[in-house]
mmCIF file of N, CA and C in Angstrom:
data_model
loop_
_atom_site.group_PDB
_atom_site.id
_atom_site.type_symbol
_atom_site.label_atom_id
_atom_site.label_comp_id
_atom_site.label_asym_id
_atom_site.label_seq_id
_atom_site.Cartn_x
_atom_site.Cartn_y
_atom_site.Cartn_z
ATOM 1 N N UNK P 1 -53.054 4.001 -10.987
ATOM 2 C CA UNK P 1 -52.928 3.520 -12.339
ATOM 3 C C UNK P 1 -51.560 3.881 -12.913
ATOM 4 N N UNK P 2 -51.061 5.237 -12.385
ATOM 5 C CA UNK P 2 -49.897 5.834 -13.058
ATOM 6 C C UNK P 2 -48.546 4.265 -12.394
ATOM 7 N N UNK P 3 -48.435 4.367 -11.222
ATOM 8 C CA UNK P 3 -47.887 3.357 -10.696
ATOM 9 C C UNK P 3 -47.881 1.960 -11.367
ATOM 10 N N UNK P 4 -49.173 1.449 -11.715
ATOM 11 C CA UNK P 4 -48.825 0.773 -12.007
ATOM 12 C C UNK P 4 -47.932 0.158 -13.946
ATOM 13 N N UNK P 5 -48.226 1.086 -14.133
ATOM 14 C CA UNK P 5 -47.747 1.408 -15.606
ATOM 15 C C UNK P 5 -46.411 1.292 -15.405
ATOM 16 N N UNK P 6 -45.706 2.041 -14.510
ATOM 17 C CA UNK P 6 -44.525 2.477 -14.390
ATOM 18 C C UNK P 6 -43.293 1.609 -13.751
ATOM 19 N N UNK P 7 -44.415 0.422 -13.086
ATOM 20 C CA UNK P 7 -43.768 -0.441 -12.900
ATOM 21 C C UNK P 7 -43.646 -2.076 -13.882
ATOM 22 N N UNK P 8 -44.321 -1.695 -14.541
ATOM 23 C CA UNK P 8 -44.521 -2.703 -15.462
ATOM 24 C C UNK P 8 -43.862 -2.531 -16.977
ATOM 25 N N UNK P 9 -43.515 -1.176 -17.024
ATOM 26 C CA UNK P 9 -42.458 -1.008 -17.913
ATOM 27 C C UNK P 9 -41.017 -0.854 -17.206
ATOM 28 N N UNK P 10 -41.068 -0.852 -15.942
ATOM 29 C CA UNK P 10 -39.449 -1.584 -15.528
ATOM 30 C C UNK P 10 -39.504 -2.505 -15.563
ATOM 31 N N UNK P 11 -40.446 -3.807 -15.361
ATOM 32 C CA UNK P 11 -40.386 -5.262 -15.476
ATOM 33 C C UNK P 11 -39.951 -5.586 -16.855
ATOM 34 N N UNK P 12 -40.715 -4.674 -17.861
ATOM 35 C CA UNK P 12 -40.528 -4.756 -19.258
ATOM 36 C C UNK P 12 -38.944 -4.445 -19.720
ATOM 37 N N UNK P 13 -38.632 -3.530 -19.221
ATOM 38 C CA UNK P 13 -37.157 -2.838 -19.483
ATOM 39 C C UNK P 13 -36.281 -4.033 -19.056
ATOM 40 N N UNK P 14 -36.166 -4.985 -17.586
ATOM 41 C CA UNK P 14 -35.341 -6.342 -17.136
ATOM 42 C C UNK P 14 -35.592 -7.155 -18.454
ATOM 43 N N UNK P 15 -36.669 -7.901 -18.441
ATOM 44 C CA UNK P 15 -37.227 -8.775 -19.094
ATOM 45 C C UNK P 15 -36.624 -8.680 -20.726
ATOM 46 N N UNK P 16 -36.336 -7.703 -20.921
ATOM 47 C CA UNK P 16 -36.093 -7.481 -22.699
ATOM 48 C C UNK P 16 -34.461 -7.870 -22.614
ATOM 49 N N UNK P 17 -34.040 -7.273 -21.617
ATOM 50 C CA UNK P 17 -32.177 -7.357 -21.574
ATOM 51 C C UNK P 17 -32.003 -8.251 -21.464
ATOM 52 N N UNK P 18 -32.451 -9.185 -20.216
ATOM 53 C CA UNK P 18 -32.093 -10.574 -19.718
ATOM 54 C C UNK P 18 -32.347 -11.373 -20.883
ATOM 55 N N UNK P 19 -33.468 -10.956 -21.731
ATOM 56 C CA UNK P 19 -33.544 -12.165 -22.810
ATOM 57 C C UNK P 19 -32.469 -12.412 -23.690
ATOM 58 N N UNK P 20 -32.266 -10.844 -24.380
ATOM 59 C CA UNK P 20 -30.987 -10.496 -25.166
ATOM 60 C C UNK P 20 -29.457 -10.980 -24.875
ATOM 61 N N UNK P 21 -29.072 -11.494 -23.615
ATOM 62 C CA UNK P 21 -27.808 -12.069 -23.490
ATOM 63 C C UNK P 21 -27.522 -13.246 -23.594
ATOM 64 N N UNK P 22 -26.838 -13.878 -24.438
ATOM 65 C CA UNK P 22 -26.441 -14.555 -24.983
ATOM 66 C C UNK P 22 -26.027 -15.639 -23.463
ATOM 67 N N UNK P 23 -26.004 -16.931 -23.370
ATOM 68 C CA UNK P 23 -25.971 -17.874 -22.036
ATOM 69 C C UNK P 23 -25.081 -19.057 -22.600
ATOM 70 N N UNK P 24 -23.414 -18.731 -22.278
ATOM 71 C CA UNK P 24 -22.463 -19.727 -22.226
ATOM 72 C C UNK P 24 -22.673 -20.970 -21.687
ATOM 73 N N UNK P 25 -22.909 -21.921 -22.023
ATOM 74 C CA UNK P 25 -22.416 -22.818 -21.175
ATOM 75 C C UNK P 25 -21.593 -23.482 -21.034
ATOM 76 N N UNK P 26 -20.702 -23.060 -19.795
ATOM 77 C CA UNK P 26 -19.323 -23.524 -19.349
ATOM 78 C C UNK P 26 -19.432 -24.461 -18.129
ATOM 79 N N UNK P 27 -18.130 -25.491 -18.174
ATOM 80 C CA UNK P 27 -18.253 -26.445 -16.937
ATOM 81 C C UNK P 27 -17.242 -25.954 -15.776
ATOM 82 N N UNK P 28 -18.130 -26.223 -15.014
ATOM 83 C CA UNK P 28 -17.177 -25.644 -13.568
ATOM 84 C C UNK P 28 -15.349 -25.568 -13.556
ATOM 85 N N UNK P 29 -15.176 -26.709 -14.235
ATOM 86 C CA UNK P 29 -13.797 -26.456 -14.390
ATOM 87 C C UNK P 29 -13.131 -25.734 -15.064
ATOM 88 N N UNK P 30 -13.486 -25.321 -16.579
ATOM 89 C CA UNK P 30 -13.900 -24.158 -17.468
ATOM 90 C C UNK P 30 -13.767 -22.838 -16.725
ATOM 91 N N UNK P 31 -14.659 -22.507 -16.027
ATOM 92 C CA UNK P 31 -14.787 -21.382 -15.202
ATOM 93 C C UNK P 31 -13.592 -21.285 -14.234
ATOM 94 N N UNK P 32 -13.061 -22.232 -13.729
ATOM 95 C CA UNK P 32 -11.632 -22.627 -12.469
ATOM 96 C C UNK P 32 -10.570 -22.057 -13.432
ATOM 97 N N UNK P 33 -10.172 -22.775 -14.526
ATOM 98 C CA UNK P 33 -9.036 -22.679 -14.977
ATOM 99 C C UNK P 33 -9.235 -21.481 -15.754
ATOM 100 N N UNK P 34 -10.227 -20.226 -15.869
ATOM 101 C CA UNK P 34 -10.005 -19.005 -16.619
ATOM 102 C C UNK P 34 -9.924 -17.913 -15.812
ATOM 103 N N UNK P 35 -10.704 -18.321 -14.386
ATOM 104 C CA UNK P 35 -10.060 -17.724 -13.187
ATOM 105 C C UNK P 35 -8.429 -17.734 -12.927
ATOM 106 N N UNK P 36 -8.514 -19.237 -12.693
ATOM 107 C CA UNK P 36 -6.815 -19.422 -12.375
ATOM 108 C C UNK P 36 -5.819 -18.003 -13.050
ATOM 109 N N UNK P 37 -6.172 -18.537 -14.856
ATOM 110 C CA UNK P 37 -5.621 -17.542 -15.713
ATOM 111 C C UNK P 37 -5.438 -16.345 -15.185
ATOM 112 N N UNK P 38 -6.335 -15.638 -14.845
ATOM 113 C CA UNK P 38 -6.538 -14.263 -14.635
ATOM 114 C C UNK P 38 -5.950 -14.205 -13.478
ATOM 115 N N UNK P 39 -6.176 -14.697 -12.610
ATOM 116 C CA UNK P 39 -5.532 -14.477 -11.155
ATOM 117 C C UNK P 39 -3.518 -14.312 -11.249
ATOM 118 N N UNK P 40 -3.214 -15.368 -12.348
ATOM 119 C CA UNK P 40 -1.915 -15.638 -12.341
ATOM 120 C C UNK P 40 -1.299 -14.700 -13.504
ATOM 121 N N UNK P 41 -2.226 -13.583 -14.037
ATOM 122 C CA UNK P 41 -1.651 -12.713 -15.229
ATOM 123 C C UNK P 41 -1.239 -11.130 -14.523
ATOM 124 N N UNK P 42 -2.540 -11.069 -12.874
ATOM 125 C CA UNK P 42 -2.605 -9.872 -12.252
ATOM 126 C C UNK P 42 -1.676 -9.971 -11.590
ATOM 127 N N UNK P 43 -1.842 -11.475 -10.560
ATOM 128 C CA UNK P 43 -0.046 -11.561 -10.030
ATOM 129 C C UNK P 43 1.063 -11.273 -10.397
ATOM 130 N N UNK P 44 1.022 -11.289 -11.833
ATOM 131 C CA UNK P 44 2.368 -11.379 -12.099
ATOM 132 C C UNK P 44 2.781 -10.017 -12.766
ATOM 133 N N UNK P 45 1.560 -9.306 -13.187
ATOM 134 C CA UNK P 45 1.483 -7.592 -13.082
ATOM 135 C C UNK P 45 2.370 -7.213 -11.813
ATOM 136 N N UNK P 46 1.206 -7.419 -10.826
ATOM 137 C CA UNK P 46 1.979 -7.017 -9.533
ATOM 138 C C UNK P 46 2.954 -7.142 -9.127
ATOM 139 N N UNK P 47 3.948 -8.478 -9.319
ATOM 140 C CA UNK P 47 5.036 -8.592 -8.682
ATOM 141 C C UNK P 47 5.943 -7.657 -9.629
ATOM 142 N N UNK P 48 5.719 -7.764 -11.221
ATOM 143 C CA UNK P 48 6.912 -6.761 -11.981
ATOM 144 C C UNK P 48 6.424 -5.236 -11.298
ATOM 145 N N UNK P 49 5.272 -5.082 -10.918
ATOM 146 C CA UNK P 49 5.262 -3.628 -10.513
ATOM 147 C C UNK P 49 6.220 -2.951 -9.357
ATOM 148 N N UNK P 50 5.953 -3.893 -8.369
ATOM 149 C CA UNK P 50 6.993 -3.743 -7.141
ATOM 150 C C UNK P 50 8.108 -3.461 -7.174
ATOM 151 N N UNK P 51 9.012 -2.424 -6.728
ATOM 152 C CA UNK P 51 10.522 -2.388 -6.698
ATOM 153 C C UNK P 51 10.839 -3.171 -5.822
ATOM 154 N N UNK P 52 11.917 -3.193 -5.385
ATOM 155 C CA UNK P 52 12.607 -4.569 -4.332
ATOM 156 C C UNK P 52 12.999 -3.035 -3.584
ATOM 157 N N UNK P 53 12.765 -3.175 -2.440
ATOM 158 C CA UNK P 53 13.356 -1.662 -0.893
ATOM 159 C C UNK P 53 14.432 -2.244 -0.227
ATOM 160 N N UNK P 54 15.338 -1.791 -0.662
ATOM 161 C CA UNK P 54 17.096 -1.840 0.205
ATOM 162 C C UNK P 54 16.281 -1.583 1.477
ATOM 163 N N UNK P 55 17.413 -2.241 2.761
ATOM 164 C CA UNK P 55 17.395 -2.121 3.702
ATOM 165 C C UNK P 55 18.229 -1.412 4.130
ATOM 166 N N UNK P 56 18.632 -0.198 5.147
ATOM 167 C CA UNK P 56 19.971 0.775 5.932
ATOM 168 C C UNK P 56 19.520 0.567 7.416
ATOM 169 N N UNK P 57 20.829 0.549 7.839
ATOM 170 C CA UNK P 57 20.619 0.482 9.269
ATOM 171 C C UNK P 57 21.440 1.596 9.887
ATOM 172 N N UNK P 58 20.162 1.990 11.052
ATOM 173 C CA UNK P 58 20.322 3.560 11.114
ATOM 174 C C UNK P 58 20.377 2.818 12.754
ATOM 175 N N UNK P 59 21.299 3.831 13.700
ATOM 176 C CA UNK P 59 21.808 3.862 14.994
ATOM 177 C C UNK P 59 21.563 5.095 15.464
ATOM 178 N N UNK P 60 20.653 4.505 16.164
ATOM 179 C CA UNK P 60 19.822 6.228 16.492
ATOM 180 C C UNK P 60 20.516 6.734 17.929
ATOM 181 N N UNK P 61 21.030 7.585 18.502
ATOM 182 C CA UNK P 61 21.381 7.829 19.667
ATOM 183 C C UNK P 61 20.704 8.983 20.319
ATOM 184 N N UNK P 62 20.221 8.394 21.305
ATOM 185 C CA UNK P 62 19.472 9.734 22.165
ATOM 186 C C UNK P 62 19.977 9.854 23.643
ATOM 187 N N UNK P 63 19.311 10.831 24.587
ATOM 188 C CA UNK P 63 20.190 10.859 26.131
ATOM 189 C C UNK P 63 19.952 9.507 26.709
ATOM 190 N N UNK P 64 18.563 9.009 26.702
ATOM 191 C CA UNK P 64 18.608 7.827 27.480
ATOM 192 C C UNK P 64 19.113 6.567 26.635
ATOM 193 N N UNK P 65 18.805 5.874 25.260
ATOM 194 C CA UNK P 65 19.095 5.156 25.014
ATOM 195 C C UNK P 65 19.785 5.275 23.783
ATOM 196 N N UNK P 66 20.513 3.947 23.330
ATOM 197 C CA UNK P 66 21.610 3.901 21.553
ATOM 198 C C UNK P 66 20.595 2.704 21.272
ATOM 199 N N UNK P 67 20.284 2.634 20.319
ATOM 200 C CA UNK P 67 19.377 1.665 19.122
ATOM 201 C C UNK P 67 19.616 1.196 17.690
ATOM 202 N N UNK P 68 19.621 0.090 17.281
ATOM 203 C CA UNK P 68 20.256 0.148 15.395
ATOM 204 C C UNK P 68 18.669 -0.145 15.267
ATOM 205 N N UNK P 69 18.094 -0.015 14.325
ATOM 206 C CA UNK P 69 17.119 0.101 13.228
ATOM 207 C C UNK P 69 17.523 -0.575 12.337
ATOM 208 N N UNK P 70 16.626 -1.226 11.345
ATOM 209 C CA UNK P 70 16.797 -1.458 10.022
ATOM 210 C C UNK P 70 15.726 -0.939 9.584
ATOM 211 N N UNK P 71 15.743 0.092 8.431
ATOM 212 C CA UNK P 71 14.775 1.151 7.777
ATOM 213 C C UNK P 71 14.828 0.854 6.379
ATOM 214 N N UNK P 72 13.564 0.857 5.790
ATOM 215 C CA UNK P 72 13.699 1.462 4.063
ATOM 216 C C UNK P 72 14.518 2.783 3.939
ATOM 217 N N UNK P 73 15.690 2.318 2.427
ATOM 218 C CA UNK P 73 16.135 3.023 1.984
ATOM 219 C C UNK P 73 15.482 3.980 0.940
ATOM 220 N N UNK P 74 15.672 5.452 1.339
ATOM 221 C CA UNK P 74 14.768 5.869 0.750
ATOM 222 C C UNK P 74 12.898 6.226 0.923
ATOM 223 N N UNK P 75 12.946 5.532 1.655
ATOM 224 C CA UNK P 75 11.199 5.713 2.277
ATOM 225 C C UNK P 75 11.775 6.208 3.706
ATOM 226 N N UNK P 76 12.210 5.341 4.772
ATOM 227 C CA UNK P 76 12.084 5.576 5.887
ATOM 228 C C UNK P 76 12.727 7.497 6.579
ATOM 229 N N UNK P 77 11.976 8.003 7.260
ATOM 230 C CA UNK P 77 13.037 8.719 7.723
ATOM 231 C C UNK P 77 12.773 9.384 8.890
ATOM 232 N N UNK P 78 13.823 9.524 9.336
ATOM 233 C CA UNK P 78 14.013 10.508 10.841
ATOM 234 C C UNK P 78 12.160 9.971 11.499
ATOM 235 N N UNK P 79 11.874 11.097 11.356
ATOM 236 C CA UNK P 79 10.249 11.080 12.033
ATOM 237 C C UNK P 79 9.847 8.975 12.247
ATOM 238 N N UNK P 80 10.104 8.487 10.908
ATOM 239 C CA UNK P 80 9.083 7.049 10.981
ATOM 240 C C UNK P 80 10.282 5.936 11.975
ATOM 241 N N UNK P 81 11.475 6.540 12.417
ATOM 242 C CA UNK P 81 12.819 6.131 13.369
ATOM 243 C C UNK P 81 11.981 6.633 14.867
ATOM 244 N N UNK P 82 12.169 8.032 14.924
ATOM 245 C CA UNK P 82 11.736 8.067 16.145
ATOM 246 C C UNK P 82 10.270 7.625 16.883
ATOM 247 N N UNK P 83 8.815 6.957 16.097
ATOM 248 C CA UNK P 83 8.275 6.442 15.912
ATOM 249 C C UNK P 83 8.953 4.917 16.503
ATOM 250 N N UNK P 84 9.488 4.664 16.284
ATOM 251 C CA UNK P 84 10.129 3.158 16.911
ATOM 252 C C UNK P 84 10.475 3.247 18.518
ATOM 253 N N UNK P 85 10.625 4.892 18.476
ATOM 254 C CA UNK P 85 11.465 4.548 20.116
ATOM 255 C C UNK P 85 10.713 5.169 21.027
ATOM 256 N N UNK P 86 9.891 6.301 21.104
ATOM 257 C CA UNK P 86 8.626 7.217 21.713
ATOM 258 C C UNK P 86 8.211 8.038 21.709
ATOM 259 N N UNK P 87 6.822 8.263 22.042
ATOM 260 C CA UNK P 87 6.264 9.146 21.261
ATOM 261 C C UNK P 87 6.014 10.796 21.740
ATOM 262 N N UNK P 88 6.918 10.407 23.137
ATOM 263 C CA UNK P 88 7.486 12.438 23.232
ATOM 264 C C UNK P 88 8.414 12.586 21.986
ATOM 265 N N UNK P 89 9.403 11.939 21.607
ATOM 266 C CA UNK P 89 10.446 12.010 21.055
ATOM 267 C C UNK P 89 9.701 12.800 19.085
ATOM 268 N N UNK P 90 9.032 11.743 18.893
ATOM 269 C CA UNK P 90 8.316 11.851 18.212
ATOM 270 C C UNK P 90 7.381 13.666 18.032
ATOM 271 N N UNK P 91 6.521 13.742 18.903
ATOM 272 C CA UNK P 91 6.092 15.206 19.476
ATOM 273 C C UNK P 91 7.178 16.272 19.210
ATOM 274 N N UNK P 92 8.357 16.178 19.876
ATOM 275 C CA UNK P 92 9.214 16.971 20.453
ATOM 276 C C UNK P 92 10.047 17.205 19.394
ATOM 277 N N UNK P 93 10.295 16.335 18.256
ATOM 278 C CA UNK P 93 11.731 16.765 17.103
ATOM 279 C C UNK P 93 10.947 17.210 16.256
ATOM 280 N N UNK P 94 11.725 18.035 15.529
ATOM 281 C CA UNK P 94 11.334 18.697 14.192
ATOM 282 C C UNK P 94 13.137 18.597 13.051
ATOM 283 N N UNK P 95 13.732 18.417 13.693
ATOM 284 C CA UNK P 95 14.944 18.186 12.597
ATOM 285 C C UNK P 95 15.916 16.846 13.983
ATOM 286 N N UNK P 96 16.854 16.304 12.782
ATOM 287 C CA UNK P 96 17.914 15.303 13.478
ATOM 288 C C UNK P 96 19.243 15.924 12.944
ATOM 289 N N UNK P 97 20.228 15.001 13.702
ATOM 290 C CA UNK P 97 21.152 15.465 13.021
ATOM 291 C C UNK P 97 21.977 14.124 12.616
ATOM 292 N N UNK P 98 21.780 13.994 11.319
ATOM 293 C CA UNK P 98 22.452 12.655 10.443
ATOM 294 C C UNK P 98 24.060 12.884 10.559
ATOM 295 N N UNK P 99 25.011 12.006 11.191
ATOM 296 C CA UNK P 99 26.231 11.584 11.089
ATOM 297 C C UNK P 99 27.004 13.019 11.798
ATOM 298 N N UNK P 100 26.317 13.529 12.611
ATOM 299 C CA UNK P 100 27.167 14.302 13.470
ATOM 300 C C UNK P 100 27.332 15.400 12.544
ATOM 301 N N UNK P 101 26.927 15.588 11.402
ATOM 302 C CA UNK P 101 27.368 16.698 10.519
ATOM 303 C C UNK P 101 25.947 17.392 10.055
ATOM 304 N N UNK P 102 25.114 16.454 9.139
ATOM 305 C CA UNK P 102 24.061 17.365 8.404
ATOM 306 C C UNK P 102 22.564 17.203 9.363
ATOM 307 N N UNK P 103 22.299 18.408 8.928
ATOM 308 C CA UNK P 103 20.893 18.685 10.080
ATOM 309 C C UNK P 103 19.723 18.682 8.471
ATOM 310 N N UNK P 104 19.029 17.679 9.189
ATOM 311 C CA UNK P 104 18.155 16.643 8.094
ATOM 312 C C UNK P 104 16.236 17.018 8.679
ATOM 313 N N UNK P 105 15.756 17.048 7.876
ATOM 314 C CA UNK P 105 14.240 17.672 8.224
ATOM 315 C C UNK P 105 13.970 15.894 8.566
ATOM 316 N N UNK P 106 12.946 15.810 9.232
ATOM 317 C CA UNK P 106 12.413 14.575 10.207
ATOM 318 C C UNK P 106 11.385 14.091 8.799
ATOM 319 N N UNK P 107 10.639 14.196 7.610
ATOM 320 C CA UNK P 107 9.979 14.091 6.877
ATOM 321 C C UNK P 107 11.028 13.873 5.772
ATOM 322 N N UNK P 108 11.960 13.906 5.445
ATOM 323 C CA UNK P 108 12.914 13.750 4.490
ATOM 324 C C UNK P 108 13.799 12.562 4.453
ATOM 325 N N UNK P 109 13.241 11.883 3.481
ATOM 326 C CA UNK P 109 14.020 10.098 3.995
ATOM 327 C C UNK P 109 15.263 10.139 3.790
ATOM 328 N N UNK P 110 15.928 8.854 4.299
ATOM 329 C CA UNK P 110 17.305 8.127 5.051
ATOM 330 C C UNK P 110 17.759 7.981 3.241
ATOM 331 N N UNK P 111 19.085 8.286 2.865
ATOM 332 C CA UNK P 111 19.293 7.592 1.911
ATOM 333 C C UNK P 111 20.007 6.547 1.708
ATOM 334 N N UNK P 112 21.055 6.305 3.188
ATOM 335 C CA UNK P 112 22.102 5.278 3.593
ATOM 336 C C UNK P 112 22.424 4.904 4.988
ATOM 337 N N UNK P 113 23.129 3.860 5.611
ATOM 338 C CA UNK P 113 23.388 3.654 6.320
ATOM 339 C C UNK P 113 23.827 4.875 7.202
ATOM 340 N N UNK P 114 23.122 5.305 8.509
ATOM 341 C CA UNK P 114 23.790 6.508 9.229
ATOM 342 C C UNK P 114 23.800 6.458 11.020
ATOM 343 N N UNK P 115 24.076 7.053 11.327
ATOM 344 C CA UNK P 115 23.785 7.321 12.795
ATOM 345 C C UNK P 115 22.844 8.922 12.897
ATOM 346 N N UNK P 116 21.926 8.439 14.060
ATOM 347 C CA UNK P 116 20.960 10.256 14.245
ATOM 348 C C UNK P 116 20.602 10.482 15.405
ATOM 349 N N UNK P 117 20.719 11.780 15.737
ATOM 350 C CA UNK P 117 20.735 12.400 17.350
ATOM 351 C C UNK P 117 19.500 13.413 17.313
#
């Protein structure tokens, strides 16, 4: 008996809401073109959100092979380079050395065009 009470005041609880909402009626095309809207307001969120990512081209030199890259400026670095060429290389570095001079952590992105050993 408890059961069934309990389910008949959830039928009751649907039944009261569903009545209470108010029922547009819109024509299919109505519904198309407020989609459209929306679709073409988020797009266009999104595209101003995006920065535009320079491209650098990095010339990686190792014992066996020389390679140019083109990397995000600023995102890409050392580690996501040697990732391109294999994956002892990858394993095995923990720092590079950018332009024959500065010794650069492998997690610390590219900021310009360079060469790395």
């Amino acid at each position: 008996m408890l059961k069934i009470r309990a389910c008949s005041s959830i039928i009751h609880r649907y039944q009261s809401t569903s009545s209470s909402v108010s029922i547009n009626h819109l024509t299919n095309d109505e519904i198309r073109a407020h989609r459209l809207r929306v679709f073409a307001n988020e797009r266009q969120t999104q595209i101003e959100r995006i920065r535009r990512v320079e491209k650098i081209e990095v010339d990686v030199h190792d014992p066996i092979q020389s390679t140019k890259l083109l990397m995000n400026k600023n995102i890409s670095t050392p580690y996501h380079c040697a990732q391109h060429l294999s994956s002892v290389l990858v394993e095995r570095s923990c720092l590079a050395l950018v332009d024959d001079q500065y010794i650069w952590d492998m997690n610390r992105p590219l900021e310009r065009d360079c060469t790395l050993k």
